[in-house]
Coordinates of C-alpha atoms and ligand atoms in Angstrom, one line a residue:
M1 CA 16.1 -38.9 -23.0
S2 CA 15.6 -35.5 -24.6
I3 CA 17.5 -32.5 -23.9
G4 CA 14.8 -30.9 -21.7
N5 CA 15.1 -33.9 -19.4
L6 CA 18.5 -33.7 -19.3
E7 CA 18.6 -30.3 -18.3
A8 CA 16.1 -31.1 -15.7
L9 CA 18.1 -34.1 -14.3
A10 CA 21.2 -31.8 -14.2
N11 CA 19.1 -29.1 -12.1
D12 CA 18.1 -32.1 -9.8
I13 CA 21.5 -33.3 -9.1
A14 CA 22.9 -29.7 -8.6
A15 CA 19.9 -29.0 -6.3
A16 CA 20.7 -32.0 -4.2
A17 CA 24.2 -31.1 -4.0
S18 CA 23.8 -27.5 -3.1
P19 CA 24.4 -26.2 0.3
F20 CA 21.0 -24.4 -0.2
R21 CA 19.2 -27.3 1.0
G22 CA 21.1 -27.5 4.3
Y23 CA 20.5 -23.7 4.8
L24 CA 16.8 -24.2 4.4
N25 CA 16.8 -26.9 6.8
D26 CA 18.5 -24.8 9.4
L27 CA 15.9 -21.8 8.9
R28 CA 13.5 -24.5 9.5
Q29 CA 15.0 -25.4 12.8
K30 CA 15.7 -21.9 13.9
Y31 CA 12.1 -20.9 13.4
Q32 CA 10.3 -24.1 14.4
P33 CA 10.1 -23.3 18.0
L34 CA 8.2 -19.9 17.4
Q35 CA 4.9 -20.6 18.9
D36 CA 3.4 -17.3 19.0
G37 CA 0.4 -16.0 17.0
A38 CA -2.8 -18.1 16.5
V39 CA -4.5 -20.3 13.7
A40 CA -7.2 -18.4 12.2
D41 CA -10.6 -19.5 13.3
Y42 CA -12.9 -16.9 11.8
I43 CA -13.5 -19.5 9.2
P44 CA -14.3 -22.4 11.5
E45 CA -12.7 -24.9 9.3
L46 CA -9.5 -23.2 9.3
A47 CA -9.2 -23.9 13.0
L48 CA -8.4 -27.5 12.2
A49 CA -5.0 -26.8 11.0
D50 CA -2.0 -28.3 12.7
P51 CA -0.1 -25.4 14.0
N52 CA 3.3 -27.5 14.2
D53 CA 3.4 -27.7 10.4
F54 CA 6.2 -26.0 8.9
G55 CA 7.4 -25.9 5.2
L56 CA 9.4 -23.9 3.1
C57 CA 10.4 -24.0 -0.4
V58 CA 12.4 -22.1 -2.9
A59 CA 11.8 -22.4 -6.9
T60 CA 14.6 -20.9 -8.9
K61 CA 14.0 -19.4 -12.3
A62 CA 16.1 -22.1 -13.7
G63 CA 13.3 -24.6 -12.2
Q64 CA 15.5 -25.9 -9.2
I65 CA 13.4 -26.9 -6.2
F66 CA 14.6 -26.9 -2.7
E67 CA 12.4 -27.8 0.1
A68 CA 12.7 -27.9 4.0
G69 CA 10.1 -29.4 6.2
D70 CA 6.3 -30.2 5.6
C71 CA 6.1 -29.1 1.8
D72 CA 3.7 -31.7 0.9
V73 CA 1.2 -30.4 3.3
L74 CA -1.9 -29.0 1.8
F75 CA -3.8 -25.9 3.0
T76 CA -6.1 -23.5 1.5
I77 CA -4.5 -20.7 -0.5
Q78 CA -7.0 -18.0 0.6
S79 CA -6.0 -14.4 0.0
I80 CA -2.9 -15.6 -1.9
S81 CA -5.2 -16.3 -4.9
K82 CA -6.3 -12.6 -5.2
A83 CA -3.0 -11.7 -6.8
F84 CA -3.3 -14.4 -9.5
I85 CA -7.0 -13.7 -10.1
F86 CA -6.1 -10.3 -10.6
G87 CA -3.5 -11.2 -13.7
L88 CA -6.4 -13.4 -14.9
A89 CA -8.8 -10.2 -14.8
L90 CA -6.0 -8.4 -16.5
E91 CA -5.8 -10.8 -19.4
D92 CA -9.5 -10.9 -19.6
H93 CA -10.2 -7.2 -19.9
G94 CA -7.0 -5.3 -20.1
R95 CA -5.4 -2.6 -18.0
E96 CA -7.6 0.3 -18.4
Y97 CA -10.9 -1.4 -17.7
V98 CA -9.7 -3.5 -14.7
L99 CA -8.3 -0.2 -13.2
S100 CA -11.5 1.3 -13.6
K101 CA -13.1 -1.4 -11.6
V102 CA -10.2 -1.6 -8.8
G103 CA -7.5 0.7 -7.9
V104 CA -3.9 -0.1 -6.6
E105 CA -3.7 2.0 -3.7
P106 CA -3.0 0.4 -0.4
T107 CA -5.7 1.1 2.4
G108 CA -3.6 0.8 5.5
E109 CA -6.3 -1.1 7.1
A110 CA -7.1 -4.7 7.7
F111 CA -7.9 -7.4 4.9
N112 CA -11.4 -7.4 5.8
S113 CA -12.3 -3.8 6.4
I114 CA -15.1 -2.5 4.6
V115 CA -13.6 0.9 3.1
L116 CA -14.3 1.9 -0.5
D117 CA -13.0 4.6 -2.6
E118 CA -16.3 6.7 -3.1
A119 CA -14.4 9.3 -5.1
T120 CA -13.7 7.0 -8.0
N121 CA -16.2 4.4 -7.0
R122 CA -13.7 1.6 -6.6
P123 CA -12.4 -0.6 -3.9
Y124 CA -8.8 0.4 -3.0
N125 CA -7.0 -2.5 -4.4
P126 CA -7.3 -6.3 -5.4
M127 CA -5.5 -7.8 -2.2
V128 CA -8.1 -6.6 0.3
N129 CA -11.3 -8.6 0.4
A130 CA -13.5 -5.9 -1.2
G131 CA -11.3 -5.4 -4.2
A132 CA -10.6 -9.1 -4.4
I133 CA -14.5 -9.6 -4.7
A134 CA -14.7 -7.0 -7.4
T135 CA -11.7 -8.5 -9.4
A136 CA -13.5 -12.0 -9.2
D137 CA -16.4 -10.5 -10.7
L138 CA -14.4 -9.6 -13.9
I139 CA -13.6 -13.3 -14.5
E140 CA -15.0 -14.3 -17.8
G141 CA -17.1 -17.5 -18.6
A142 CA -20.4 -18.0 -20.0
N143 CA -21.8 -19.8 -16.4
S144 CA -20.3 -20.4 -13.0
A145 CA -18.8 -23.7 -13.9
E146 CA -17.0 -22.0 -16.8
R147 CA -15.6 -19.3 -14.9
L148 CA -14.2 -21.6 -11.9
K149 CA -12.6 -23.6 -14.6
R150 CA -10.7 -21.0 -16.1
V151 CA -9.6 -20.0 -12.5
L152 CA -8.5 -23.6 -12.0
E153 CA -6.9 -24.1 -15.4
M154 CA -5.0 -20.8 -14.7
F155 CA -3.7 -22.1 -11.3
R156 CA -2.5 -25.4 -13.2
R157 CA -0.2 -23.4 -15.4
Y158 CA 1.4 -21.6 -12.3
T159 CA 1.7 -24.9 -10.3
G160 CA 2.0 -27.6 -12.8
R161 CA -0.6 -29.6 -11.3
E162 CA -4.6 -29.6 -10.7
L163 CA -5.7 -27.9 -7.7
D164 CA -8.7 -29.2 -5.9
I165 CA -11.4 -27.3 -3.8
N166 CA -11.3 -27.9 -0.2
M167 CA -15.2 -28.4 0.2
P168 CA -15.3 -28.2 4.0
V169 CA -13.6 -24.8 3.7
F170 CA -15.6 -23.7 0.6
L171 CA -18.9 -24.2 2.7
S172 CA -17.7 -23.1 6.1
E173 CA -16.9 -19.7 4.5
K174 CA -19.8 -19.8 2.2
A175 CA -21.8 -20.1 5.6
T176 CA -20.1 -17.7 7.7
G177 CA -18.7 -15.3 5.3
N178 CA -21.4 -12.6 6.0
R179 CA -19.1 -9.9 6.4
N180 CA -17.6 -10.4 2.7
R181 CA -21.5 -10.8 1.4
A182 CA -22.4 -7.5 3.0
M183 CA -19.2 -6.1 1.5
A184 CA -20.2 -7.3 -2.1
Y185 CA -23.8 -5.8 -1.7
L186 CA -22.6 -2.5 -0.6
M187 CA -20.3 -2.6 -3.9
L188 CA -23.4 -3.6 -5.9
N189 CA -25.4 -0.7 -4.4
F190 CA -22.5 1.7 -5.6
G191 CA -22.6 0.0 -9.0
M192 CA -19.1 -1.3 -8.6
V193 CA -19.7 -4.8 -9.2
S194 CA -22.3 -6.7 -11.5
E195 CA -25.6 -8.2 -10.8
K196 CA -24.1 -11.7 -10.7
I197 CA -22.8 -11.0 -7.1
E198 CA -24.1 -14.3 -5.6
E199 CA -22.1 -16.3 -8.5
T200 CA -19.2 -14.1 -8.1
L201 CA -19.1 -14.9 -4.1
D202 CA -18.9 -18.2 -4.7
L203 CA -16.1 -18.1 -7.1
Y204 CA -14.4 -16.2 -4.4
F205 CA -14.9 -18.4 -1.7
Q206 CA -13.8 -21.5 -4.3
Q207 CA -10.5 -19.3 -5.3
C208 CA -9.8 -19.1 -1.5
S209 CA -10.5 -22.4 -0.6
L210 CA -8.2 -24.2 -3.6
M211 CA -5.5 -26.5 -1.8
V212 CA -1.8 -25.7 -2.4
N213 CA 1.3 -26.7 -0.6
A214 CA 4.7 -24.5 -0.1
R215 CA 6.0 -26.1 -3.2
D216 CA 3.2 -24.9 -5.1
L217 CA 3.4 -21.3 -3.7
A218 CA 7.0 -21.2 -4.6
L219 CA 6.5 -22.4 -8.3
M220 CA 3.8 -19.6 -8.6
S221 CA 6.2 -16.9 -7.4
A222 CA 9.1 -18.3 -9.5
T223 CA 6.8 -18.3 -12.4
L224 CA 6.3 -14.3 -11.8
A225 CA 9.9 -14.0 -11.3
N226 CA 10.6 -15.7 -14.6
G227 CA 8.3 -13.5 -16.8
G228 CA 5.1 -15.4 -16.3
V229 CA 6.6 -18.8 -17.5
N230 CA 6.5 -21.7 -15.3
P231 CA 10.2 -22.6 -15.0
V232 CA 9.6 -26.4 -14.6
S233 CA 7.0 -27.0 -17.1
G234 CA 7.8 -24.2 -19.7
E235 CA 4.2 -23.1 -19.8
R236 CA 3.2 -19.5 -20.0
A237 CA 0.9 -18.9 -17.1
L238 CA 0.6 -15.2 -17.4
A239 CA 0.9 -12.6 -20.3
E240 CA 4.1 -11.0 -20.1
T241 CA 2.9 -7.5 -20.1
Y242 CA 0.8 -8.1 -16.8
V243 CA 3.7 -9.8 -14.7
Q244 CA 4.8 -6.2 -13.7
D245 CA 1.1 -5.1 -12.6
V246 CA 0.7 -8.1 -10.4
I247 CA 4.0 -8.0 -8.8
S248 CA 3.8 -4.2 -8.1
V249 CA 0.4 -4.5 -6.4
M250 CA 1.8 -7.5 -4.4
L251 CA 4.4 -5.2 -3.3
T252 CA 2.3 -2.4 -2.3
C253 CA -0.8 -4.3 -1.1
G254 CA 0.4 -8.0 -0.4
M255 CA 0.7 -8.4 3.3
Y256 CA -2.4 -5.9 3.9
D257 CA -1.5 -3.3 6.4
A258 CA 1.6 -4.8 7.3
S259 CA 2.6 -4.0 3.5
G260 CA 4.7 -1.1 4.2
E261 CA 6.7 -2.9 7.1
W262 CA 7.1 -5.8 5.0
C263 CA 8.8 -3.7 2.0
Y264 CA 11.1 -2.1 4.3
R265 CA 12.2 -5.3 5.9
V266 CA 11.8 -7.9 3.3
G267 CA 11.5 -5.9 0.2
L268 CA 10.1 -8.7 -1.8
P269 CA 6.7 -8.6 -3.6
A270 CA 4.7 -11.2 -1.6
K271 CA 1.2 -12.2 -1.0
S272 CA -0.3 -13.8 2.2
G273 CA -3.2 -16.0 3.1
V274 CA -4.9 -16.6 6.5
G275 CA -4.5 -20.4 5.6
G276 CA -0.9 -19.9 7.0
G277 CA 0.7 -19.5 3.1
I278 CA 3.2 -16.8 1.9
T279 CA 4.5 -16.8 -1.5
A280 CA 7.3 -14.2 -2.4
T281 CA 8.8 -13.5 -5.5
A282 CA 12.5 -12.2 -6.3
P283 CA 11.9 -11.0 -9.9
G284 CA 14.5 -12.4 -12.3
K285 CA 15.9 -15.0 -9.6
L286 CA 13.5 -17.1 -7.7
G287 CA 10.2 -17.7 -5.8
I288 CA 9.6 -18.3 -2.2
G289 CA 6.7 -20.5 -0.6
T290 CA 6.3 -20.8 3.2
Y291 CA 3.5 -22.8 5.1
S292 CA 2.8 -22.2 8.9
P293 CA -0.7 -21.7 10.0
L294 CA 0.4 -19.6 13.1
L295 CA -0.5 -15.9 12.2
D296 CA 0.1 -12.6 13.8
A297 CA -2.6 -10.0 14.5
K298 CA -2.5 -8.9 10.9
G299 CA -3.2 -12.5 9.5
N300 CA 0.1 -12.9 8.3
S301 CA 2.2 -16.4 8.8
L302 CA 4.5 -15.5 11.7
R303 CA 7.3 -18.2 10.9
G304 CA 6.8 -17.3 7.1
I305 CA 7.7 -14.0 7.7
R306 CA 10.8 -14.8 9.6
V307 CA 12.0 -17.4 6.9
C308 CA 11.4 -14.5 4.1
E309 CA 13.3 -12.0 6.3
A310 CA 16.3 -14.5 6.7
L311 CA 16.4 -15.3 3.0
S312 CA 16.2 -11.6 2.0
R313 CA 18.8 -10.7 4.2
D314 CA 21.2 -13.5 3.6
F315 CA 21.2 -13.6 0.0
G316 CA 20.5 -9.7 -0.8
L317 CA 17.3 -10.1 -2.2
H318 CA 15.6 -6.9 -0.9
L319 CA 14.5 -5.2 -4.3
F320 CA 16.4 -2.2 -3.4
N321 CA 19.7 -3.6 -1.7
A322 CA 22.8 -2.1 -3.2
A323 CA 25.3 -3.9 -0.8
P324 CA 27.3 -7.1 -1.0
A325 CA 25.1 -10.1 0.1
V326 CA 26.3 -12.3 3.2
H327 CA 26.2 -15.2 0.5
D328 CA 26.5 -15.2 -3.3
L329 CA 23.3 -17.0 -4.3
E330 CA 24.5 -17.7 -7.9
A331 CA 27.5 -19.5 -6.6
W332 CA 25.6 -21.4 -4.0
L333 CA 23.0 -22.6 -6.7
Q334 CA 25.9 -23.9 -8.6
G335 CA 27.9 -25.2 -5.9
G336 CA 30.9 -22.7 -6.4
D337 CA 33.2 -21.3 -4.3
D338 CA 31.1 -19.6 -1.6
A339 CA 29.4 -22.8 -1.3
A340 CA 32.3 -24.9 -0.7
R341 CA 33.2 -22.3 2.1
W342 CA 30.0 -22.9 3.9
Ligands
LIG401 N1 -11.1 -16.3 2.3 C1 -10.8 -15.3 3.2 C2 -11.7 -14.3 3.4 O1 -12.3 -13.8 2.7 C3 -9.3 -14.7 2.8 C4 -8.7 -13.6 3.8 C5 -7.2 -13.9 3.8 O2 -6.5 -14.8 3.4 N2 -6.7 -12.9 4.3 O3 -11.9 -13.7 4.5

């Protein structure tokens, strides 16, 4: 057995023994009864999601994985893809050019609002639909197949597995996404995006239709927390220099018009999607992935919000936290004293 395998085995044993697993199960039980909110139905296929599904996963910088609930259920990544596509666009073109095409300013408006910064001739940020479409426009590739292949390859590096497109969701969104199409053509009118707009819209709908589970989302954020290197596979998913770009836009814009409130309460860079997923990163520490398709009025997963609030509070994960945490994360992960008391 190689040293790498031995380390992985040691991590697995530590993860199995850690009280963290029980803690996550308790969170799941506590928030499972929440029935407020609704499954998204503006993309008809999304209305088929099971409102009872609920999974939460934490992946640490050391590659330990803790799961509770439905962490194998696949759902579409939706807007969560936007943060990672922004990273790929930065790798393709560099910071200066990307920022000439899309800003980093929160809109305070809904994710699908039709607002553009006409003063700078850019959509406001890569996390709202307009900005995400302009960002998808920047993804390099000789043709549509090659561009999609590069996107799939990028997500494989973050998650450690090949993701598939949910074809019914893709077709459903392509057939009904007239608002996004209108936005794209408005941006074309202003010269904010290139002429290959239909191809880019397809790429955008495809990136949103990729199927992930809560574990994938935890690993994606753990990769960001680990400076762009997937902590399980050791593979680099994003150039180190752009990790902070992606994470900071997640913090300011990742939860749409709830981003300010989220920053105040949870204080972790995060991204949500109308499929019911949330990914959140605690830089230098861990990634969180949650799945529950019941959404609040702003399109964020209700149970997912509660889970992230609890984890942030109990382990002092808020970026600006300066007070002692309720539980010592490191001790828990290693099964130390604090763990024994629990
Ligand atoms: N594909 C969705 C849309 O364009 C993504 C929105 C979201 O997850 N908030 O409407």
